[in-house]
Structures are given as C-alpha cells and as structure tokens.
Amino acid sequence: EAGVVQSPRYKIIEKKQPVAFWCNPISGHNTLYWYRQNLGQGPELLIRYENEEAVDDSQLPKDRFSAERLKGVDSTLKIQPAELGDSAVYLCASSLDRRASAWETQYFGPGTRLLVL
Amino acid sequence: DQQVKQNSPSLSVQEGRISILNCDYTNSMFDYFLWYKKYPAEGPTFLISISSIKDKNEDGRFTVFLNKSAKHLSLHIVPSQPGDSAVYFCAASGGGSEKLVFGKGTKLTVNP
C-alpha cells in the first residue's frame, strides 16, 4: 500500500515568492493534516481537513497561507508571499478519522523541506 | 508555552542496554499519549501509545510508562539496537482538542 506522497521534497525560493506543496493521502483516509516542523522543534498543526472541509485552521497564518482539498482527496498548501521565517519542513499526514484512537493510524509523508532565502 | 516537554535533546546508549526517553506535560486535560520515531528525511512514524486510564503499555522491546500525578511519561527500549537510532517525539492529545501536541524530540544514538 502506498503511503502519504508529498511533492516536491525540497524547495528553495527567494523571499516574497509564492510556493505550493502537494499531498496525496493514503487511499480511504478521510482526515488530512498539514504540519509545520521548524528546526529543532516538533511538528505543529497548521490545518486539519475532514474530507473536503477544513475543520481546524486556527494555527494557519491566513494572511499568507492558504490550503485546499478539492474532492476530499489531494491537498495543496500555498504560501504567498514567503518570508524567511517560513523555512521549515512541511509535513502532510492522513488518518482514517479524527478520533483519539485513530492517532495510531495517522501516517506522515516524508515532508517538503522549504528554504526561503 | 510548551505543553509537552522533552528536556533532553539527545541521548547516547550502548547496544544491548536500556534507553529511557522522558517526556513531561503541563496540560492536565491530556488523556492520550503517543511516541513517534523519525529517521532523517522521513516523516514521523507511530511507535506506541498509552491512554490515561493505564500506567503502562508494552509492545515488544518498547514500553511506555505514564505517571499522571507527575504529568510524566517515559519510553523504555530494551535492548537497544543500532537501528533504534532516530529522533523520538512525545505527543499528547485530549481535553476536547482533536489535535496532537508534540514535544521537541530527543535524538537517540545507539552505539554498536
């Protein structure tokens, strides 16, 4: 079974440029998460989707970040414009559902490492 | 304000010995705890979990202990193997919040 797929794996851009990340979750997983992991830190949730609905985006910096999950499957996360502080690893994860017991079924993708110069 | 704290950035142990990774939390509403393992250039992978109704959960070489009164949990790996070398994240959820809060991680190195 294929895991969570993310692309690109690495991205280097100059500040003020736009950037987009793509995620394909595990088939059948209704819940999709985007996390940001800064250097030396643990992952922090940016947004959670239940099917195509964003049910928790309280940590998403909405002035420059946007996300969508069309048709409840693939998802994209966009930053426009990027700032130096956005350099981080952006992780996508998916799980069967949002119950606490489902955390064990939360699988992470390899992440996209973003460097903003 | 960090709700989940892993105060040891790194730990080094000899192969065959026990590895003990520690995690403290401040939010008394947390009721579910997990440990994740992360290799370089990969996403975290689930390792073991424990509910607040238990004080111990064991899975092979991995055991997690929970001390609710101290708001402390630990992961024991016995015996440690070189393949266990990775970053280990403690995470917690609960209190009506449907999200995981992660610690900063502890890098474990198991020397042959």
Coordinates of C-alpha atoms in Angstrom, one line a residue:
Chain A
E1 CA 0.0 0.0 0.0
A2 CA 1.4 3.4 -0.9
G3 CA 2.0 5.8 1.9
V4 CA 1.4 9.5 2.0
V5 CA 3.0 11.2 -1.0
Q6 CA 4.3 14.7 -0.9
S7 CA 6.0 16.8 -3.6
P8 CA 8.3 18.5 -4.1
R9 CA 10.7 17.0 -1.5
Y10 CA 12.8 20.1 -1.5
K11 CA 12.2 23.7 -2.5
I12 CA 14.4 26.8 -2.4
I13 CA 12.9 30.1 -3.1
E14 CA 13.6 33.8 -2.5
K15 CA 11.5 35.7 -0.1
K16 CA 8.3 37.3 -1.4
Q17 CA 8.0 34.5 -3.9
P18 CA 5.0 32.1 -3.9
V19 CA 5.3 28.4 -3.2
A20 CA 3.0 25.4 -3.2
F21 CA 3.2 22.0 -1.7
W22 CA 1.1 19.0 -2.8
C23 CA -0.1 16.0 -0.8
N24 CA -1.7 12.7 -1.8
P25 CA -3.0 10.9 1.3
I26 CA -3.5 7.2 1.8
S27 CA -6.5 5.9 0.0
G28 CA -9.6 5.8 2.2
H29 CA -8.2 8.2 4.7
N30 CA -10.8 10.9 5.4
T31 CA -8.7 13.1 7.6
L32 CA -5.8 15.1 6.3
Y33 CA -3.4 17.2 8.3
W34 CA -0.7 19.8 7.4
Y35 CA 2.0 20.3 9.9
R36 CA 5.0 22.6 10.0
Q37 CA 8.2 21.5 11.7
N38 CA 10.7 24.2 12.4
L39 CA 14.3 23.2 13.0
G40 CA 14.8 21.6 16.4
Q41 CA 11.0 21.5 17.1
G42 CA 8.2 19.0 16.9
P43 CA 5.5 19.2 14.2
E44 CA 2.8 21.8 14.8
L45 CA -0.6 21.5 13.2
L46 CA -1.5 24.1 10.6
I47 CA -4.8 22.8 9.3
R48 CA -6.9 19.7 9.5
Y49 CA -9.4 18.5 6.9
E50 CA -12.3 16.1 7.3
N51 CA -13.0 15.1 3.7
E52 CA -13.0 18.4 1.9
E53 CA -13.9 20.6 4.9
A54 CA -11.3 22.5 6.8
V55 CA -12.4 21.8 10.4
D56 CA -9.4 23.3 12.3
D57 CA -7.3 26.1 10.7
S58 CA -6.8 28.1 13.8
Q59 CA -3.0 27.8 13.5
L60 CA -2.8 28.7 9.8
P61 CA -1.4 32.2 9.2
K62 CA -4.2 33.2 6.9
D63 CA -2.6 36.4 5.7
R64 CA -0.1 34.4 3.6
F65 CA -1.1 30.8 3.9
S66 CA -3.9 29.0 2.1
A67 CA -4.9 25.4 1.7
E68 CA -7.5 23.4 -0.2
R69 CA -8.6 19.8 -0.5
L70 CA -10.7 19.5 -3.6
K71 CA -12.9 16.4 -3.8
G72 CA -11.6 15.4 -0.4
V73 CA -8.5 13.6 -1.6
D74 CA -5.4 15.5 -2.6
S75 CA -4.5 18.7 -0.9
T76 CA -2.3 21.7 -1.6
L77 CA -0.8 24.2 0.8
K78 CA 0.3 27.6 -0.5
I79 CA 2.4 30.4 0.8
Q80 CA 2.2 33.8 -0.8
P81 CA 4.4 35.7 -0.3
A82 CA 7.0 33.6 1.5
E83 CA 9.1 35.0 4.3
L84 CA 12.4 34.0 5.7
G85 CA 10.7 32.6 8.8
D86 CA 8.7 30.2 6.7
S87 CA 11.8 28.0 6.2
A88 CA 10.8 24.6 7.7
V89 CA 9.7 21.1 6.8
Y90 CA 6.0 20.9 5.8
L91 CA 4.5 17.6 6.7
C92 CA 1.3 16.1 5.4
A93 CA -0.4 13.3 7.3
S94 CA -3.6 11.4 6.9
S95 CA -5.7 9.1 9.1
L96 CA -8.9 7.1 9.0
D97 CA -10.7 9.6 11.2
R98 CA -10.2 12.2 13.9
R99 CA -10.9 10.1 17.0
A100 CA -8.1 9.9 19.5
S101 CA -7.9 6.2 18.9
A102 CA -7.2 6.9 15.3
W103 CA -3.9 8.6 16.0
E104 CA -2.2 5.3 15.6
T105 CA -3.5 5.3 12.0
Q106 CA -2.1 8.7 11.3
Y107 CA 0.6 8.3 8.8
F108 CA 3.0 11.1 7.8
G109 CA 4.5 11.8 4.5
P110 CA 8.3 12.5 4.1
G111 CA 7.7 16.2 4.1
T112 CA 8.8 19.1 1.9
R113 CA 11.8 20.9 3.1
L114 CA 11.5 24.6 2.3
L115 CA 14.3 27.1 2.4
V116 CA 13.5 30.8 1.9
L117 CA 16.5 33.0 1.0
Chain B
D1 CA 4.2 27.9 26.3
Q2 CA 5.2 24.4 25.7
Q3 CA 2.6 21.9 26.8
V4 CA 4.7 18.9 26.0
K5 CA 8.4 19.0 27.0
Q6 CA 11.3 16.7 26.1
N7 CA 14.1 18.2 28.1
S8 CA 16.9 16.0 26.8
P9 CA 17.8 17.0 23.2
S10 CA 20.0 13.9 22.8
L11 CA 20.8 10.5 24.4
S12 CA 23.5 8.1 23.7
V13 CA 23.5 4.4 24.8
Q14 CA 25.4 1.3 24.1
E15 CA 23.8 -1.5 22.1
G16 CA 22.0 -4.0 24.3
R17 CA 21.5 -1.5 27.1
I18 CA 18.3 0.2 28.1
S19 CA 17.3 3.5 26.5
I20 CA 15.0 5.7 28.6
L21 CA 13.4 8.8 27.0
N22 CA 11.4 11.2 29.1
C23 CA 8.5 13.5 28.5
D24 CA 6.7 15.9 30.7
Y25 CA 3.4 17.6 30.0
T26 CA 1.6 20.6 31.7
N27 CA -2.0 20.2 30.4
S28 CA -3.9 18.0 32.8
M29 CA -6.6 17.6 30.2
F30 CA -4.4 15.4 28.1
D31 CA -5.6 11.9 28.1
Y32 CA -3.8 10.1 25.3
F33 CA -0.1 10.0 24.7
L34 CA 2.0 8.7 21.8
W35 CA 5.6 8.2 20.9
Y36 CA 6.8 8.7 17.3
K37 CA 10.1 7.7 15.8
K38 CA 11.6 9.8 13.0
Y39 CA 14.5 8.9 10.7
P40 CA 16.2 11.7 8.7
A41 CA 14.4 12.8 5.6
E42 CA 11.3 10.7 6.6
G43 CA 8.1 11.6 8.3
P44 CA 7.5 10.5 11.9
T45 CA 6.1 7.0 12.3
F46 CA 3.9 5.9 15.2
L47 CA 5.6 3.7 17.7
I48 CA 3.5 3.2 20.8
S49 CA 0.7 4.9 22.7
I50 CA -0.9 4.9 26.1
S51 CA -4.3 6.1 27.4
S52 CA -4.6 7.9 30.7
I53 CA -6.5 5.0 32.2
K54 CA -3.4 2.9 32.1
D55 CA 0.0 3.4 33.6
K56 CA 2.0 1.0 31.3
N57 CA 1.8 -0.3 27.8
E58 CA 4.2 -2.7 26.3
D59 CA 5.0 -3.7 22.7
G60 CA 8.0 -5.9 22.2
R61 CA 11.1 -4.1 23.2
F62 CA 9.2 -0.8 23.7
T63 CA 7.4 0.1 26.9
V64 CA 5.7 3.4 27.8
F65 CA 5.1 4.3 31.4
L66 CA 2.6 7.0 32.4
N67 CA 2.7 8.8 35.8
K68 CA -0.4 11.0 35.8
S69 CA 0.3 12.6 39.2
A70 CA 3.7 13.8 38.0
K71 CA 2.5 14.5 34.5
H72 CA 5.3 12.4 33.2
L73 CA 5.8 9.6 30.7
S74 CA 8.8 7.7 29.6
L75 CA 9.7 5.3 26.8
H76 CA 11.9 2.4 27.6
I77 CA 13.7 0.5 24.8
V78 CA 15.2 -2.8 25.9
P79 CA 17.5 -4.0 24.5
S80 CA 18.6 -1.0 22.4
Q81 CA 19.7 -1.7 18.9
P82 CA 21.7 0.5 16.4
G83 CA 18.5 0.6 14.2
D84 CA 16.8 2.4 17.0
S85 CA 18.9 5.5 16.4
A86 CA 16.4 8.2 15.5
V87 CA 14.6 11.2 16.8
Y88 CA 11.8 10.3 19.2
F89 CA 8.8 12.6 19.6
C90 CA 6.4 12.5 22.5
A91 CA 2.9 13.7 21.6
A92 CA -0.3 14.3 23.6
S93 CA -4.0 14.9 22.9
G94 CA -7.2 15.4 24.9
G95 CA -9.3 17.9 26.6
G96 CA -11.7 18.2 23.7
S97 CA -8.9 19.2 21.4
E98 CA -8.7 17.0 18.4
K99 CA -5.1 17.7 17.7
L100 CA -1.7 16.3 18.7
V101 CA 0.7 18.5 20.6
F102 CA 4.3 17.4 20.0
G103 CA 7.5 17.8 22.1
K104 CA 10.7 19.0 20.6
G105 CA 12.1 15.5 20.3
T106 CA 15.1 13.6 21.7
K107 CA 17.8 12.3 19.4
L108 CA 18.8 8.8 20.4
T109 CA 22.0 7.3 19.3
V110 CA 22.7 3.6 19.9
N111 CA 26.3 2.8 19.6
P112 CA 27.4 -0.7 18.4

